[in-house]
Amino acid sequence: MPVKALESFGPIGSGQGRTDPIWIGDDLSGNSFDKSVYVIDRHRADDIDKVLIPEGLIADRTAKLAYDLKAVYGEEELHMICLLKGSRPFYNTLISTMQKIYAADPTQTVSRYSFFEHFVRVQSYSGTESGDLTVTGMSELEELRGKHVVIVEDIIDTGKTLTQFCVYLEQYGAASVRTVSLLEKRKEGRVFSGDFVGFSIPDVFVVGCGLDYNDFGRQYGHVCVVSQHGVKKYAK
């Protein structure tokens, strides 16, 4: 069934029609937090420069994204696809909040939640939009035919793989494909803008909330900027 609220959005990846994300400026001295006022693993404190987004603000912003999704899709059957593995913490928080919203909504007429969960890994083997794409973890993509699909990402970097994946899903006849991402990096050459985005951040190395830098920092609840010491230490 068409969702009227989606008519205000532009083509997938354009970012047109979306509510603007919270903008974190390029000057980190005035747009970040001193790591000393947060709990950071003391054994790796030198690997972190600053706290960019505190855990509490992440939780609040994720809740607002969940409300925005409910406002757009209402009671429509919604298929939420988590891109493993970095997106899992953000995805879990988003889904948990959506469950509470659906349960508390007095206007809800269906007796079940109107969304379904899927988990996939996506890899692109070239640096281009037309390269080979490998998708694992979801064998029955035909079940998405005629359904509304939302891809859940932790961060949109260049967006090239995400562009490919959206085209891939549309080939299976999804009624609509949209994206929600905790972060969107202002990176030169980015080709994709999300539809529901928590924060727009500068082009810096960040870890935490599922994000990692060569397997470092995924466990932090805050989104943190990696120090130059950390960049060199964990470089591969």
Tab-separated table of C-alpha atoms in Angstrom:
chain	number	residue	atom	x	y	z
A	1	MET	CA	0.000	0.000	0.000
A	2	PRO	CA	1.397	3.470	-0.817
A	3	VAL	CA	2.444	5.575	2.176
A	4	LYS	CA	1.321	9.150	1.525
A	5	ALA	CA	3.972	10.663	3.819
A	6	LEU	CA	6.698	9.180	1.600
A	7	GLU	CA	5.578	11.423	-1.240
A	8	SER	CA	7.460	14.302	0.380
A	9	PHE	CA	10.780	12.441	0.017
A	10	GLY	CA	12.945	12.698	-3.080
A	11	PRO	CA	14.685	9.813	-4.879
A	12	ILE	CA	16.493	7.321	-2.658
A	13	GLY	CA	19.896	8.636	-1.664
A	14	SER	CA	19.070	12.272	-2.402
A	15	GLY	CA	18.153	13.261	1.151
A	16	GLN	CA	15.388	15.443	-0.252
A	17	GLY	CA	12.366	15.948	1.986
A	18	ARG	CA	14.051	14.756	5.145
A	19	THR	CA	14.197	16.498	8.493
A	20	ASP	CA	17.684	17.925	8.909
A	21	PRO	CA	20.023	15.961	11.181
A	22	ILE	CA	21.729	17.587	14.155
A	23	TRP	CA	24.761	19.363	12.723
A	24	ILE	CA	28.091	18.973	14.531
A	25	GLY	CA	30.488	21.622	13.277
A	26	ASP	CA	33.954	21.103	11.891
A	27	ASP	CA	35.604	23.005	14.744
A	28	LEU	CA	35.880	20.200	17.288
A	29	SER	CA	37.185	22.538	19.974
A	30	GLY	CA	33.701	23.993	20.254
A	31	ASN	CA	31.632	21.018	19.121
A	32	SER	CA	32.850	18.142	21.273
A	33	PHE	CA	33.392	17.185	24.908
A	34	ASP	CA	36.486	16.687	27.040
A	35	LYS	CA	37.031	12.946	27.439
A	36	SER	CA	38.105	13.457	31.065
A	37	VAL	CA	34.508	14.057	32.182
A	38	TYR	CA	33.372	10.690	30.804
A	39	VAL	CA	34.199	7.093	31.645
A	40	ILE	CA	36.828	6.029	29.118
A	41	ASP	CA	38.952	2.883	29.429
A	42	ARG	CA	42.093	4.273	31.078
A	43	HIS	CA	44.267	1.734	29.265
A	44	ARG	CA	43.186	3.229	25.946
A	45	ALA	CA	42.561	6.822	26.942
A	46	ASP	CA	45.444	8.032	24.758
A	47	ASP	CA	43.715	6.491	21.740
A	48	ILE	CA	40.711	8.810	22.135
A	49	ASP	CA	40.903	12.529	21.425
A	50	LYS	CA	37.438	13.764	22.344
A	51	VAL	CA	33.883	12.623	22.956
A	52	LEU	CA	31.923	13.811	19.935
A	53	ILE	CA	28.415	12.640	20.926
A	54	PRO	CA	27.615	11.480	24.495
A	55	GLU	CA	25.673	8.268	25.000
A	56	GLY	CA	22.637	10.049	26.451
A	57	LEU	CA	22.294	12.339	23.443
A	58	ILE	CA	22.562	9.310	21.145
A	59	ALA	CA	19.695	7.642	23.018
A	60	ASP	CA	17.501	10.762	22.838
A	61	ARG	CA	18.175	11.314	19.156
A	62	THR	CA	17.529	7.640	18.356
A	63	ALA	CA	14.170	7.905	20.125
A	64	LYS	CA	13.255	10.869	17.909
A	65	LEU	CA	14.196	8.897	14.781
A	66	ALA	CA	11.921	6.081	15.975
A	67	TYR	CA	9.038	8.541	16.394
A	68	ASP	CA	9.729	9.968	12.934
A	69	LEU	CA	9.563	6.483	11.395
A	70	LYS	CA	6.249	5.802	13.129
A	71	ALA	CA	4.880	9.153	11.947
A	72	VAL	CA	5.740	8.356	8.324
A	73	TYR	CA	4.790	4.675	8.130
A	74	GLY	CA	1.971	4.452	10.683
A	75	GLU	CA	0.624	0.900	10.789
A	76	GLU	CA	2.121	-0.181	7.466
A	77	GLU	CA	4.045	-3.440	7.515
A	78	LEU	CA	7.671	-2.339	7.739
A	79	HIS	CA	10.769	-4.481	7.137
A	80	MET	CA	13.812	-3.213	9.053
A	81	ILE	CA	17.168	-4.410	7.690
A	82	CYS	CA	20.191	-4.135	9.986
A	83	LEU	CA	23.553	-3.923	8.202
A	84	LEU	CA	25.941	-6.007	10.320
A	85	LYS	CA	27.930	-5.725	12.294
A	86	GLY	CA	28.506	-2.105	13.206
A	87	SER	CA	24.843	-1.082	13.052
A	88	ARG	CA	23.682	-3.591	15.666
A	89	PRO	CA	23.805	-1.337	18.806
A	90	PHE	CA	21.986	1.520	17.059
A	91	TYR	CA	19.517	-0.934	15.510
A	92	ASN	CA	18.754	-2.532	18.885
A	93	THR	CA	18.039	0.824	20.501
A	94	LEU	CA	15.916	1.949	17.560
A	95	ILE	CA	13.840	-1.243	17.541
A	96	SER	CA	13.385	-1.212	21.318
A	97	THR	CA	12.081	2.347	21.166
A	98	MET	CA	9.764	1.547	18.259
A	99	GLN	CA	8.288	-1.355	20.216
A	100	LYS	CA	7.448	1.008	23.087
A	101	ILE	CA	5.928	3.551	20.719
A	102	TYR	CA	3.705	0.966	19.048
A	103	ALA	CA	2.672	-0.510	22.402
A	104	ALA	CA	1.755	2.883	23.879
A	105	ASP	CA	-0.021	4.332	20.852
A	106	PRO	CA	-3.777	4.468	21.625
A	107	THR	CA	-4.578	4.841	17.913
A	108	GLN	CA	-2.863	1.559	17.003
A	109	THR	CA	-5.521	-0.753	15.557
A	110	VAL	CA	-3.430	-3.839	14.793
A	111	SER	CA	-2.672	-6.319	17.546
A	112	ARG	CA	0.985	-6.829	16.574
A	113	TYR	CA	3.971	-4.674	15.887
A	114	SER	CA	3.967	-3.526	12.276
A	115	PHE	CA	7.628	-4.214	11.608
A	116	PHE	CA	9.851	-7.206	10.954
A	117	GLU	CA	13.570	-7.572	11.604
A	118	HIS	CA	16.252	-8.751	9.177
A	119	PHE	CA	20.045	-8.921	9.473
A	120	VAL	CA	22.478	-8.887	6.550
A	121	ARG	CA	26.132	-8.353	5.730
A	122	VAL	CA	26.870	-6.349	2.612
A	123	GLN	CA	30.247	-6.135	0.899
A	124	SER	CA	31.303	-4.321	-2.241
A	125	TYR	CA	34.394	-5.540	-4.048
A	126	SER	CA	35.182	-2.413	-6.036
A	127	GLY	CA	35.119	1.212	-5.015
A	128	THR	CA	32.405	2.071	-7.491
A	129	GLU	CA	28.641	2.065	-7.632
A	130	SER	CA	28.651	-0.583	-10.363
A	131	GLY	CA	30.985	-3.073	-8.670
A	132	ASP	CA	30.100	-6.562	-7.467
A	133	LEU	CA	27.911	-6.707	-4.370
A	134	THR	CA	27.738	-9.671	-2.001
A	135	VAL	CA	24.776	-9.931	0.385
A	136	THR	CA	24.687	-12.648	3.044
A	137	GLY	CA	22.289	-13.446	5.857
A	138	MET	CA	18.905	-13.071	4.162
A	139	SER	CA	18.005	-15.886	1.817
A	140	GLU	CA	14.402	-15.022	0.986
A	141	LEU	CA	14.529	-11.534	-0.474
A	142	GLU	CA	11.355	-12.300	-2.413
A	143	GLU	CA	9.443	-11.755	0.834
A	144	LEU	CA	10.218	-8.046	0.467
A	145	ARG	CA	8.195	-7.804	-2.742
A	146	GLY	CA	5.520	-5.140	-2.285
A	147	LYS	CA	6.801	-4.291	1.208
A	148	HIS	CA	8.183	-1.086	2.694
A	149	VAL	CA	11.857	-1.518	3.587
A	150	VAL	CA	14.049	0.583	5.875
A	151	ILE	CA	17.808	-0.031	5.896
A	152	VAL	CA	19.451	0.729	9.239
A	153	GLU	CA	23.056	1.961	9.132
A	154	ASP	CA	25.455	3.180	11.816
A	155	ILE	CA	27.212	5.689	9.554
A	156	ILE	CA	26.972	6.848	5.943
A	157	ASP	CA	30.534	7.400	4.753
A	158	THR	CA	30.900	7.542	0.972
A	159	GLY	CA	27.534	5.816	0.530
A	160	LYS	CA	28.675	3.818	-2.508
A	161	THR	CA	27.902	0.379	-1.068
A	162	LEU	CA	24.610	1.654	0.332
A	163	THR	CA	23.675	2.964	-3.113
A	164	GLN	CA	24.311	-0.479	-4.597
A	165	PHE	CA	22.308	-2.213	-1.877
A	166	CYS	CA	19.281	0.033	-2.395
A	167	VAL	CA	19.298	-0.741	-6.127
A	168	TYR	CA	19.694	-4.437	-5.267
A	169	LEU	CA	16.587	-4.374	-3.039
A	170	GLU	CA	14.510	-2.421	-5.541
A	171	GLN	CA	15.155	-5.200	-8.075
A	172	TYR	CA	13.163	-7.513	-5.799
A	173	GLY	CA	10.105	-5.300	-6.096
A	174	ALA	CA	10.027	-3.598	-2.702
A	175	ALA	CA	7.237	-1.020	-2.479
A	176	SER	CA	9.742	1.490	-1.107
A	177	VAL	CA	13.314	1.523	0.170
A	178	ARG	CA	14.474	4.172	2.642
A	179	THR	CA	17.409	4.534	5.032
A	180	VAL	CA	17.926	5.523	8.646
A	181	SER	CA	21.430	6.193	9.935
A	182	LEU	CA	22.797	7.350	13.262
A	183	LEU	CA	25.579	9.342	11.580
A	184	GLU	CA	26.252	10.881	8.205
A	185	LYS	CA	29.814	12.004	7.499
A	186	ARG	CA	30.475	15.162	5.518
A	187	LYS	CA	33.017	13.395	3.374
A	188	GLU	CA	34.288	14.593	0.030
A	189	GLY	CA	32.905	12.343	-2.682
A	190	ARG	CA	29.910	11.098	-0.681
A	191	VAL	CA	27.240	9.963	-3.146
A	192	PHE	CA	24.379	9.142	-0.779
A	193	SER	CA	22.299	11.036	1.779
A	194	GLY	CA	20.016	9.249	4.223
A	195	ASP	CA	16.297	9.782	4.747
A	196	PHE	CA	16.316	9.681	8.554
A	197	VAL	CA	19.667	10.778	10.004
A	198	GLY	CA	20.647	11.449	13.592
A	199	PHE	CA	23.783	13.557	13.270
A	200	SER	CA	25.824	15.152	10.495
A	201	ILE	CA	29.493	14.973	11.500
A	202	PRO	CA	32.808	16.215	10.079
A	203	ASP	CA	35.184	13.893	8.257
A	204	VAL	CA	37.055	12.483	11.257
A	205	PHE	CA	37.777	8.965	12.510
A	206	VAL	CA	35.054	8.023	15.002
A	207	VAL	CA	34.419	4.943	17.135
A	208	GLY	CA	31.797	3.796	19.614
A	209	CYS	CA	28.141	2.749	19.512
A	210	GLY	CA	29.136	-0.110	17.204
A	211	LEU	CA	31.547	1.918	15.090
A	212	ASP	CA	35.148	0.728	15.044
A	213	TYR	CA	38.499	1.673	13.613
A	214	ASN	CA	40.144	-1.619	12.630
A	215	ASP	CA	38.292	-3.359	15.499
A	216	PHE	CA	39.132	-0.670	18.046
A	217	GLY	CA	36.481	1.231	19.994
A	218	ARG	CA	33.285	-0.572	19.044
A	219	GLN	CA	32.364	-1.086	22.710
A	220	TYR	CA	32.149	2.573	23.757
A	221	GLY	CA	28.682	3.951	24.423
A	222	HIS	CA	29.701	7.425	23.273
A	223	VAL	CA	30.757	8.323	19.756
A	224	CYS	CA	34.401	9.350	20.153
A	225	VAL	CA	37.025	10.908	17.912
A	226	VAL	CA	40.147	8.766	17.533
A	227	SER	CA	43.388	10.584	18.404
A	228	GLN	CA	46.353	10.728	16.038
A	229	HIS	CA	48.064	8.325	18.438
A	230	GLY	CA	45.141	5.910	18.038
A	231	VAL	CA	45.038	6.289	14.245
A	232	LYS	CA	48.693	5.284	14.017
A	233	LYS	CA	48.385	2.546	16.633
A	234	TYR	CA	45.491	0.716	14.960
A	235	ALA	CA	46.368	1.398	11.326
A	236	LYS	CA	46.597	-1.665	9.103
